[in-house]
Amino acid sequence: EDKVVQSPLSLVVHEGDTVTLNCSYEVTNFRSLLWYKQEKKAPTFLFMLTSSGIEKKSGRLSSILDKKELFSILNITATQTGDSAVYLCAAGANAGGTSYGKLTFGQGTILTVHP
Amino acid sequence: DADVTQTPRNRITKTGKRIMLECSQTKGHDRMYWYRQDPGLGLRLIYYSFDVKDINKGEISDGYSVSRQAQAKFSLSLESAIPNQTALYFCATSDLGDRRINEQFFGPGTRLTVL
């Protein structure tokens, strides 16, 4: 059974801190690892990584995928109160895997940034 | 205008009632999904559909049914609602193209409460 586990489950920091969110996965015929941000309702797409060692950057957010060790991290530098959200990690599979065309989600990490 | 819409946005119902949640999309995507979200459990897949003639069960399909009326419409039904179906429900879509198959776009969610 495909599985995605995130840690920590919750995190409280102050503005300006740097945070690292972790995601480990076990997915047959792994294809891609996605990060979503969920503030009040719908998850919004942040990154999709398919190749190991590739670091994606978008402003203060960056993410790395390690396909050998089966994990990804999401880094947020100089955090702001607007970064407070649930961060969801998800993994998808290639054709032939049981999760082809589907995403397996982790439990999410609740990030709270205080002023 | 939102690309993926869900109706209703909030619903309170009683045990035993039949409920239908509707999802429409203007993204032109072939693949559509229904998820439920419970605190601490991330997003769990209920049903998914790769085209109008294709319906597949997800990990938690018991107690639910779906109908894909058209490429743009995918509805979720609870034939006889029970309290543990109280949750936040999301519809999502993804492109038919293999390259972006795992990138899913979410609707705003429906908060369902079963008393």
PDB file of N, CA and C in Angstrom, chain B residues 16-112:
ATOM      1  N   GLY B  16     -29.274   9.494   7.933  1.00  0.00           N
ATOM      2  CA  GLY B  16     -30.223   8.785   7.100  1.00  0.00           C
ATOM      3  C   GLY B  16     -30.643   9.516   5.843  1.00  0.00           C
ATOM      4  N   LYS B  17     -30.368  10.783   5.758  1.00  0.00           N
ATOM      5  CA  LYS B  17     -30.751  11.560   4.586  1.00  0.00           C
ATOM      6  C   LYS B  17     -29.810  11.295   3.408  1.00  0.00           C
ATOM      7  N   ARG B  18     -30.337  11.434   2.203  1.00  0.00           N
ATOM      8  CA  ARG B  18     -29.529  11.323   0.998  1.00  0.00           C
ATOM      9  C   ARG B  18     -28.995  12.712   0.640  1.00  0.00           C
ATOM     10  N   ILE B  19     -27.714  12.759   0.371  1.00  0.00           N
ATOM     11  CA  ILE B  19     -27.061  14.026   0.079  1.00  0.00           C
ATOM     12  C   ILE B  19     -26.284  13.910  -1.229  1.00  0.00           C
ATOM     13  N   MET B  20     -26.334  14.961  -2.039  1.00  0.00           N
ATOM     14  CA  MET B  20     -25.528  14.997  -3.251  1.00  0.00           C
ATOM     15  C   MET B  20     -24.660  16.245  -3.235  1.00  0.00           C
ATOM     16  N   LEU B  21     -23.380  16.047  -3.481  1.00  0.00           N
ATOM     17  CA  LEU B  21     -22.439  17.153  -3.629  1.00  0.00           C
ATOM     18  C   LEU B  21     -22.045  17.222  -5.096  1.00  0.00           C
ATOM     19  N   GLU B  22     -22.008  18.446  -5.633  1.00  0.00           N
ATOM     20  CA  GLU B  22     -21.748  18.570  -7.057  1.00  0.00           C
ATOM     21  C   GLU B  22     -20.455  19.322  -7.333  1.00  0.00           C
ATOM     22  N   CYS B  23     -19.832  18.942  -8.405  1.00  0.00           N
ATOM     23  CA  CYS B  23     -18.570  19.548  -8.814  1.00  0.00           C
ATOM     24  C   CYS B  23     -18.633  19.830 -10.313  1.00  0.00           C
ATOM     25  N   SER B  24     -18.248  21.044 -10.680  1.00  0.00           N
ATOM     26  CA  SER B  24     -18.158  21.416 -12.090  1.00  0.00           C
ATOM     27  C   SER B  24     -16.809  22.060 -12.351  1.00  0.00           C
ATOM     28  N   GLN B  25     -16.288  21.850 -13.566  1.00  0.00           N
ATOM     29  CA  GLN B  25     -14.994  22.448 -13.897  1.00  0.00           C
ATOM     30  C   GLN B  25     -14.996  22.991 -15.319  1.00  0.00           C
ATOM     31  N   THR B  26     -14.260  24.066 -15.484  1.00  0.00           N
ATOM     32  CA  THR B  26     -14.128  24.696 -16.794  1.00  0.00           C
ATOM     33  C   THR B  26     -12.704  24.587 -17.316  1.00  0.00           C
ATOM     34  N   LYS B  27     -11.919  23.711 -16.704  1.00  0.00           N
ATOM     35  CA  LYS B  27     -10.514  23.578 -17.112  1.00  0.00           C
ATOM     36  C   LYS B  27     -10.349  22.659 -18.321  1.00  0.00           C
ATOM     37  N   GLY B  28     -11.399  21.969 -18.685  1.00  0.00           N
ATOM     38  CA  GLY B  28     -11.284  21.052 -19.811  1.00  0.00           C
ATOM     39  C   GLY B  28     -10.522  19.783 -19.479  1.00  0.00           C
ATOM     40  N   HIS B  29     -10.369  19.487 -18.198  1.00  0.00           N
ATOM     41  CA  HIS B  29      -9.647  18.289 -17.775  1.00  0.00           C
ATOM     42  C   HIS B  29     -10.543  17.059 -17.863  1.00  0.00           C
ATOM     43  N   ASP B  30      -9.896  15.940 -18.150  1.00  0.00           N
ATOM     44  CA  ASP B  30     -10.656  14.694 -18.228  1.00  0.00           C
ATOM     45  C   ASP B  30     -10.763  13.998 -16.881  1.00  0.00           C
ATOM     46  N   ARG B  31      -9.762  14.148 -16.066  1.00  0.00           N
ATOM     47  CA  ARG B  31      -9.727  13.406 -14.813  1.00  0.00           C
ATOM     48  C   ARG B  31     -10.335  14.238 -13.688  1.00  0.00           C
ATOM     49  N   MET B  32     -11.208  13.584 -12.905  1.00  0.00           N
ATOM     50  CA  MET B  32     -11.814  14.244 -11.758  1.00  0.00           C
ATOM     51  C   MET B  32     -11.787  13.322 -10.549  1.00  0.00           C
ATOM     52  N   TYR B  33     -11.747  13.935  -9.361  1.00  0.00           N
ATOM     53  CA  TYR B  33     -11.522  13.189  -8.120  1.00  0.00           C
ATOM     54  C   TYR B  33     -12.408  13.762  -7.014  1.00  0.00           C
ATOM     55  N   TRP B  34     -12.789  12.888  -6.078  1.00  0.00           N
ATOM     56  CA  TRP B  34     -13.427  13.323  -4.848  1.00  0.00           C
ATOM     57  C   TRP B  34     -12.583  12.852  -3.666  1.00  0.00           C
ATOM     58  N   TYR B  35     -12.317  13.811  -2.747  1.00  0.00           N
ATOM     59  CA  TYR B  35     -11.563  13.532  -1.533  1.00  0.00           C
ATOM     60  C   TYR B  35     -12.393  13.973  -0.321  1.00  0.00           C
ATOM     61  N   ARG B  36     -12.068  13.376   0.805  1.00  0.00           N
ATOM     62  CA  ARG B  36     -12.546  13.935   2.058  1.00  0.00           C
ATOM     63  C   ARG B  36     -11.346  14.237   2.944  1.00  0.00           C
ATOM     64  N   GLN B  37     -11.511  15.277   3.770  1.00  0.00           N
ATOM     65  CA  GLN B  37     -10.439  15.679   4.658  1.00  0.00           C
ATOM     66  C   GLN B  37     -10.957  15.707   6.083  1.00  0.00           C
ATOM     67  N   ASP B  38     -10.265  15.005   6.945  1.00  0.00           N
ATOM     68  CA  ASP B  38     -10.549  14.994   8.373  1.00  0.00           C
ATOM     69  C   ASP B  38      -9.299  15.487   9.089  1.00  0.00           C
ATOM     70  N   PRO B  39      -9.475  16.137  10.220  1.00  0.00           N
ATOM     71  CA  PRO B  39      -8.310  16.663  10.957  1.00  0.00           C
ATOM     72  C   PRO B  39      -7.268  15.584  11.223  1.00  0.00           C
ATOM     73  N   GLY B  40      -6.014  15.874  10.888  1.00  0.00           N
ATOM     74  CA  GLY B  40      -4.927  14.948  11.164  1.00  0.00           C
ATOM     75  C   GLY B  40      -4.808  13.777  10.200  1.00  0.00           C
ATOM     76  N   LEU B  41      -5.686  13.733   9.185  1.00  0.00           N
ATOM     77  CA  LEU B  41      -5.648  12.581   8.260  1.00  0.00           C
ATOM     78  C   LEU B  41      -5.352  12.980   6.831  1.00  0.00           C
ATOM     79  N   GLY B  42      -5.043  14.222   6.593  1.00  0.00           N
ATOM     80  CA  GLY B  42      -4.762  14.636   5.222  1.00  0.00           C
ATOM     81  C   GLY B  42      -5.984  14.478   4.333  1.00  0.00           C
ATOM     82  N   LEU B  43      -5.746  14.265   3.064  1.00  0.00           N
ATOM     83  CA  LEU B  43      -6.814  14.074   2.086  1.00  0.00           C
ATOM     84  C   LEU B  43      -6.871  12.596   1.722  1.00  0.00           C
ATOM     85  N   ARG B  44      -8.063  12.038   1.748  1.00  0.00           N
ATOM     86  CA  ARG B  44      -8.228  10.635   1.381  1.00  0.00           C
ATOM     87  C   ARG B  44      -9.164  10.537   0.187  1.00  0.00           C
ATOM     88  N   LEU B  45      -8.773   9.701  -0.772  1.00  0.00           N
ATOM     89  CA  LEU B  45      -9.491   9.599  -2.034  1.00  0.00           C
ATOM     90  C   LEU B  45     -10.717   8.729  -1.896  1.00  0.00           C
ATOM     91  N   ILE B  46     -11.859   9.237  -2.351  1.00  0.00           N
ATOM     92  CA  ILE B  46     -13.120   8.497  -2.268  1.00  0.00           C
ATOM     93  C   ILE B  46     -13.391   7.775  -3.599  1.00  0.00           C
ATOM     94  N   TYR B  47     -13.451   8.553  -4.672  1.00  0.00           N
ATOM     95  CA  TYR B  47     -13.657   8.019  -6.022  1.00  0.00           C
ATOM     96  C   TYR B  47     -12.884   8.892  -6.997  1.00  0.00           C
ATOM     97  N   TYR B  48     -12.586   8.295  -8.160  1.00  0.00           N
ATOM     98  CA  TYR B  48     -11.986   9.088  -9.218  1.00  0.00           C
ATOM     99  C   TYR B  48     -12.465   8.587 -10.576  1.00  0.00           C
ATOM    100  N   SER B  49     -12.330   9.467 -11.570  1.00  0.00           N
ATOM    101  CA  SER B  49     -12.846   9.164 -12.901  1.00  0.00           C
ATOM    102  C   SER B  49     -11.875   9.710 -13.928  1.00  0.00           C
ATOM    103  N   PHE B  50     -11.436   8.866 -14.837  1.00  0.00           N
ATOM    104  CA  PHE B  50     -10.477   9.304 -15.844  1.00  0.00           C
ATOM    105  C   PHE B  50     -11.162   9.804 -17.109  1.00  0.00           C
ATOM    106  N   ASP B  51     -12.410   9.429 -17.313  1.00  0.00           N
ATOM    107  CA  ASP B  51     -13.220  10.032 -18.362  1.00  0.00           C
ATOM    108  C   ASP B  51     -14.675   9.691 -18.064  1.00  0.00           C
ATOM    109  N   VAL B  52     -15.568  10.096 -18.923  1.00  0.00           N
ATOM    110  CA  VAL B  52     -16.997   9.969 -18.644  1.00  0.00           C
ATOM    111  C   VAL B  52     -17.415   8.517 -18.416  1.00  0.00           C
ATOM    112  N   LYS B  53     -16.752   7.592 -19.069  1.00  0.00           N
ATOM    113  CA  LYS B  53     -17.150   6.190 -18.958  1.00  0.00           C
ATOM    114  C   LYS B  53     -16.331   5.422 -17.929  1.00  0.00           C
ATOM    115  N   ASP B  54     -15.520   6.107 -17.187  1.00  0.00           N
ATOM    116  CA  ASP B  54     -14.592   5.441 -16.273  1.00  0.00           C
ATOM    117  C   ASP B  54     -14.799   5.939 -14.853  1.00  0.00           C
ATOM    118  N   ILE B  55     -15.131   5.025 -13.933  1.00  0.00           N
ATOM    119  CA  ILE B  55     -15.318   5.349 -12.523  1.00  0.00           C
ATOM    120  C   ILE B  55     -14.517   4.338 -11.714  1.00  0.00           C
ATOM    121  N   ASN B  56     -13.766   4.828 -10.745  1.00  0.00           N
ATOM    122  CA  ASN B  56     -12.937   3.937  -9.940  1.00  0.00           C
ATOM    123  C   ASN B  56     -13.066   4.261  -8.461  1.00  0.00           C
ATOM    124  N   LYS B  57     -13.040   3.220  -7.645  1.00  0.00           N
ATOM    125  CA  LYS B  57     -13.081   3.439  -6.205  1.00  0.00           C
ATOM    126  C   LYS B  57     -11.716   3.875  -5.694  1.00  0.00           C
ATOM    127  N   GLY B  58     -11.771   4.755  -4.694  1.00  0.00           N
ATOM    128  CA  GLY B  58     -10.557   5.143  -4.003  1.00  0.00           C
ATOM    129  C   GLY B  58     -10.414   4.331  -2.736  1.00  0.00           C
ATOM    130  N   GLU B  59      -9.672   4.864  -1.773  1.00  0.00           N
ATOM    131  CA  GLU B  59      -9.397   4.093  -0.563  1.00  0.00           C
ATOM    132  C   GLU B  59     -10.563   4.051   0.417  1.00  0.00           C
ATOM    133  N   ILE B  60     -11.517   4.973   0.317  1.00  0.00           N
ATOM    134  CA  ILE B  60     -12.598   5.012   1.309  1.00  0.00           C
ATOM    135  C   ILE B  60     -13.953   5.191   0.626  1.00  0.00           C
ATOM    136  N   SER B  61     -14.302   4.319  -0.302  1.00  0.00           N
ATOM    137  CA  SER B  61     -15.515   4.490  -1.096  1.00  0.00           C
ATOM    138  C   SER B  61     -16.793   3.989  -0.417  1.00  0.00           C
ATOM    139  N   ASP B  62     -16.668   3.185   0.623  1.00  0.00           N
ATOM    140  CA  ASP B  62     -17.864   2.635   1.270  1.00  0.00           C
ATOM    141  C   ASP B  62     -18.758   3.754   1.780  1.00  0.00           C
ATOM    142  N   GLY B  63     -20.052   3.651   1.447  1.00  0.00           N
ATOM    143  CA  GLY B  63     -21.017   4.642   1.898  1.00  0.00           C
ATOM    144  C   GLY B  63     -21.189   5.796   0.931  1.00  0.00           C
ATOM    145  N   TYR B  64     -20.442   5.773  -0.168  1.00  0.00           N
ATOM    146  CA  TYR B  64     -20.485   6.835  -1.174  1.00  0.00           C
ATOM    147  C   TYR B  64     -20.743   6.243  -2.549  1.00  0.00           C
ATOM    148  N   SER B  65     -21.304   7.052  -3.446  1.00  0.00           N
ATOM    149  CA  SER B  65     -21.393   6.707  -4.851  1.00  0.00           C
ATOM    150  C   SER B  65     -21.152   7.974  -5.657  1.00  0.00           C
ATOM    151  N   VAL B  66     -20.826   7.802  -6.932  1.00  0.00           N
ATOM    152  CA  VAL B  66     -20.550   8.961  -7.777  1.00  0.00           C
ATOM    153  C   VAL B  66     -21.236   8.804  -9.120  1.00  0.00           C
ATOM    154  N   SER B  67     -21.325   9.935  -9.818  1.00  0.00           N
ATOM    155  CA  SER B  67     -21.866   9.945 -11.166  1.00  0.00           C
ATOM    156  C   SER B  67     -21.074  10.961 -11.973  1.00  0.00           C
ATOM    157  N   ARG B  68     -20.614  10.534 -13.152  1.00  0.00           N
ATOM    158  CA  ARG B  68     -19.896  11.466 -14.037  1.00  0.00           C
ATOM    159  C   ARG B  68     -20.864  11.777 -15.182  1.00  0.00           C
ATOM    160  N   GLN B  69     -21.571  12.861 -15.046  1.00  0.00           N
ATOM    161  CA  GLN B  69     -22.653  13.181 -15.987  1.00  0.00           C
ATOM    162  C   GLN B  69     -22.118  13.715 -17.310  1.00  0.00           C
ATOM    163  N   ALA B  70     -20.953  14.319 -17.252  1.00  0.00           N
ATOM    164  CA  ALA B  70     -20.340  14.917 -18.436  1.00  0.00           C
ATOM    165  C   ALA B  70     -18.867  15.112 -18.110  1.00  0.00           C
ATOM    166  N   GLN B  71     -18.094  15.486 -19.096  1.00  0.00           N
ATOM    167  CA  GLN B  71     -16.672  15.695 -18.832  1.00  0.00           C
ATOM    168  C   GLN B  71     -16.482  16.712 -17.719  1.00  0.00           C
ATOM    169  N   ALA B  72     -17.353  17.713 -17.659  1.00  0.00           N
ATOM    170  CA  ALA B  72     -17.164  18.809 -16.729  1.00  0.00           C
ATOM    171  C   ALA B  72     -17.856  18.611 -15.384  1.00  0.00           C
ATOM    172  N   LYS B  73     -18.603  17.542 -15.206  1.00  0.00           N
ATOM    173  CA  LYS B  73     -19.405  17.392 -13.991  1.00  0.00           C
ATOM    174  C   LYS B  73     -19.209  16.027 -13.349  1.00  0.00           C
ATOM    175  N   PHE B  74     -19.002  16.070 -12.027  1.00  0.00           N
ATOM    176  CA  PHE B  74     -18.748  14.849 -11.269  1.00  0.00           C
ATOM    177  C   PHE B  74     -19.415  15.026  -9.918  1.00  0.00           C
ATOM    178  N   SER B  75     -20.419  14.221  -9.619  1.00  0.00           N
ATOM    179  CA  SER B  75     -21.152  14.406  -8.378  1.00  0.00           C
ATOM    180  C   SER B  75     -20.905  13.246  -7.421  1.00  0.00           C
ATOM    181  N   LEU B  76     -20.962  13.555  -6.150  1.00  0.00           N
ATOM    182  CA  LEU B  76     -20.750  12.577  -5.076  1.00  0.00           C
ATOM    183  C   LEU B  76     -22.029  12.467  -4.268  1.00  0.00           C
ATOM    184  N   SER B  77     -22.489  11.242  -4.027  1.00  0.00           N
ATOM    185  CA  SER B  77     -23.708  11.036  -3.250  1.00  0.00           C
ATOM    186  C   SER B  77     -23.434  10.224  -2.000  1.00  0.00           C
ATOM    187  N   LEU B  78     -24.116  10.616  -0.942  1.00  0.00           N
ATOM    188  CA  LEU B  78     -24.165   9.830   0.279  1.00  0.00           C
ATOM    189  C   LEU B  78     -25.587   9.309   0.353  1.00  0.00           C
ATOM    190  N   GLU B  79     -25.765   8.033   0.132  1.00  0.00           N
ATOM    191  CA  GLU B  79     -27.118   7.474   0.028  1.00  0.00           C
ATOM    192  C   GLU B  79     -27.879   7.572   1.346  1.00  0.00           C
ATOM    193  N   SER B  80     -27.187   7.356   2.433  1.00  0.00           N
ATOM    194  CA  SER B  80     -27.798   7.438   3.757  1.00  0.00           C
ATOM    195  C   SER B  80     -26.731   7.974   4.708  1.00  0.00           C
ATOM    196  N   ALA B  81     -26.735   9.273   4.879  1.00  0.00           N
ATOM    197  CA  ALA B  81     -25.639   9.917   5.614  1.00  0.00           C
ATOM    198  C   ALA B  81     -25.572   9.458   7.064  1.00  0.00           C
ATOM    199  N   ILE B  82     -24.343   9.344   7.559  1.00  0.00           N
ATOM    200  CA  ILE B  82     -24.100   9.004   8.959  1.00  0.00           C
ATOM    201  C   ILE B  82     -23.132  10.016   9.555  1.00  0.00           C
ATOM    202  N   PRO B  83     -23.152  10.182  10.878  1.00  0.00           N
ATOM    203  CA  PRO B  83     -22.326  11.231  11.500  1.00  0.00           C
ATOM    204  C   PRO B  83     -20.837  11.152  11.178  1.00  0.00           C
ATOM    205  N   ASN B  84     -20.278   9.941  11.009  1.00  0.00           N
ATOM    206  CA  ASN B  84     -18.828   9.905  10.743  1.00  0.00           C
ATOM    207  C   ASN B  84     -18.482  10.279   9.310  1.00  0.00           C
ATOM    208  N   GLN B  85     -19.481  10.683   8.532  1.00  0.00           N
ATOM    209  CA  GLN B  85     -19.223  11.266   7.223  1.00  0.00           C
ATOM    210  C   GLN B  85     -19.138  12.795   7.302  1.00  0.00           C
ATOM    211  N   THR B  86     -19.230  13.318   8.491  1.00  0.00           N
ATOM    212  CA  THR B  86     -18.987  14.738   8.707  1.00  0.00           C
ATOM    213  C   THR B  86     -17.527  15.033   8.386  1.00  0.00           C
ATOM    214  N   ALA B  87     -17.298  15.917   7.419  1.00  0.00           N
ATOM    215  CA  ALA B  87     -15.931  16.182   6.954  1.00  0.00           C
ATOM    216  C   ALA B  87     -15.961  17.322   5.952  1.00  0.00           C
ATOM    217  N   LEU B  88     -14.781  17.683   5.496  1.00  0.00           N
ATOM    218  CA  LEU B  88     -14.621  18.646   4.408  1.00  0.00           C
ATOM    219  C   LEU B  88     -14.371  17.846   3.135  1.00  0.00           C
ATOM    220  N   TYR B  89     -15.166  18.087   2.112  1.00  0.00           N
ATOM    221  CA  TYR B  89     -15.072  17.327   0.865  1.00  0.00           C
ATOM    222  C   TYR B  89     -14.534  18.224  -0.250  1.00  0.00           C
ATOM    223  N   PHE B  90     -13.553  17.661  -0.970  1.00  0.00           N
ATOM    224  CA  PHE B  90     -12.953  18.393  -2.083  1.00  0.00           C
ATOM    225  C   PHE B  90     -13.111  17.616  -3.381  1.00  0.00           C
ATOM    226  N   CYS B  91     -13.380  18.382  -4.418  1.00  0.00           N
ATOM    227  CA  CYS B  91     -13.311  17.875  -5.777  1.00  0.00           C
ATOM    228  C   CYS B  91     -12.007  18.372  -6.385  1.00  0.00           C
ATOM    229  N   ALA B  92     -11.406  17.594  -7.250  1.00  0.00           N
ATOM    230  CA  ALA B  92     -10.166  18.006  -7.909  1.00  0.00           C
ATOM    231  C   ALA B  92     -10.175  17.521  -9.350  1.00  0.00           C
ATOM    232  N   THR B  93      -9.356  18.163 -10.179  1.00  0.00           N
ATOM    233  CA  THR B  93      -9.232  17.749 -11.575  1.00  0.00           C
ATOM    234  C   THR B  93      -7.758  17.674 -11.959  1.00  0.00           C
ATOM    235  N   SER B  94      -7.471  16.906 -12.991  1.00  0.00           N
ATOM    236  CA  SER B  94      -6.121  16.919 -13.562  1.00  0.00           C
ATOM    237  C   SER B  94      -6.221  16.670 -15.056  1.00  0.00           C
ATOM    238  N   ASP B  95      -5.161  17.058 -15.738  1.00  0.00           N
ATOM    239  CA  ASP B  95      -5.123  16.990 -17.193  1.00  0.00           C
ATOM    240  C   ASP B  95      -4.970  15.566 -17.679  1.00  0.00           C
ATOM    241  N   LEU B  96      -5.494  15.285 -18.873  1.00  0.00           N
ATOM    242  CA  LEU B  96      -5.337  13.968 -19.458  1.00  0.00           C
ATOM    243  C   LEU B  96      -3.879  13.709 -19.825  1.00  0.00           C
ATOM    244  N   GLY B  97      -3.178  14.753 -20.203  1.00  0.00           N
ATOM    245  CA  GLY B  97      -1.818  14.589 -20.666  1.00  0.00           C
ATOM    246  C   GLY B  97      -0.937  13.928 -19.630  1.00  0.00           C
ATOM    247  N   ASP B  98      -0.138  12.974 -20.041  1.00  0.00           N
ATOM    248  CA  ASP B  98       0.669  12.209 -19.102  1.00  0.00           C
ATOM    249  C   ASP B  98       1.681  13.077 -18.376  1.00  0.00           C
ATOM    250  N   ARG B  99       2.137  14.120 -19.009  1.00  0.00           N
ATOM    251  CA  ARG B  99       3.204  14.940 -18.429  1.00  0.00           C
ATOM    252  C   ARG B  99       2.786  15.625 -17.129  1.00  0.00           C
ATOM    253  N   ARG B 100       1.542  16.056 -17.075  1.00  0.00           N
ATOM    254  CA  ARG B 100       1.104  16.789 -15.886  1.00  0.00           C
ATOM    255  C   ARG B 100       0.050  16.018 -15.118  1.00  0.00           C
ATOM    256  N   ILE B 101       0.058  14.721 -15.299  1.00  0.00           N
ATOM    257  CA  ILE B 101      -1.038  13.922 -14.761  1.00  0.00           C
ATOM    258  C   ILE B 101      -1.208  14.075 -13.267  1.00  0.00           C
ATOM    259  N   ASN B 102      -0.096  14.262 -12.554  1.00  0.00           N
ATOM    260  CA  ASN B 102      -0.215  14.302 -11.098  1.00  0.00           C
ATOM    261  C   ASN B 102      -0.582  15.680 -10.553  1.00  0.00           C
ATOM    262  N   GLU B 103      -0.572  16.707 -11.351  1.00  0.00           N
ATOM    263  CA  GLU B 103      -0.875  18.038 -10.833  1.00  0.00           C
ATOM    264  C   GLU B 103      -2.383  18.196 -10.784  1.00  0.00           C
ATOM    265  N   GLN B 104      -2.913  18.226  -9.593  1.00  0.00           N
ATOM    266  CA  GLN B 104      -4.354  18.313  -9.412  1.00  0.00           C
ATOM    267  C   GLN B 104      -4.756  19.706  -8.942  1.00  0.00           C
ATOM    268  N   PHE B 105      -5.921  20.129  -9.398  1.00  0.00           N
ATOM    269  CA  PHE B 105      -6.455  21.447  -9.073  1.00  0.00           C
ATOM    270  C   PHE B 105      -7.734  21.244  -8.265  1.00  0.00           C
ATOM    271  N   PHE B 106      -7.827  21.932  -7.155  1.00  0.00           N
ATOM    272  CA  PHE B 106      -8.899  21.669  -6.200  1.00  0.00           C
ATOM    273  C   PHE B 106     -10.000  22.722  -6.230  1.00  0.00           C
ATOM    274  N   GLY B 107     -11.224  22.252  -5.980  1.00  0.00           N
ATOM    275  CA  GLY B 107     -12.335  23.151  -5.759  1.00  0.00           C
ATOM    276  C   GLY B 107     -12.280  23.726  -4.361  1.00  0.00           C
ATOM    277  N   PRO B 108     -13.219  24.631  -4.017  1.00  0.00           N
ATOM    278  CA  PRO B 108     -13.186  25.329  -2.731  1.00  0.00           C
ATOM    279  C   PRO B 108     -13.609  24.481  -1.539  1.00  0.00           C
ATOM    280  N   GLY B 109     -14.176  23.327  -1.801  1.00  0.00           N
ATOM    281  CA  GLY B 109     -14.562  22.452  -0.704  1.00  0.00           C
ATOM    282  C   GLY B 109     -16.019  22.618  -0.294  1.00  0.00           C
ATOM    283  N   THR B 110     -16.573  21.538   0.250  1.00  0.00           N
ATOM    284  CA  THR B 110     -17.915  21.532   0.840  1.00  0.00           C
ATOM    285  C   THR B 110     -17.786  21.022   2.263  1.00  0.00           C
ATOM    286  N   ARG B 111     -18.237  21.839   3.198  1.00  0.00           N
ATOM    287  CA  ARG B 111     -18.225  21.373   4.594  1.00  0.00           C
ATOM    288  C   ARG B 111     -19.560  20.718   4.888  1.00  0.00           C
ATOM    289  N   LEU B 112     -19.526  19.422   5.150  1.00  0.00           N
ATOM    290  CA  LEU B 112     -20.733  18.646   5.415  1.00  0.00           C
ATOM    291  C   LEU B 112     -20.780  18.239   6.882  1.00  0.00           C
TER     292      LEU B 112
END
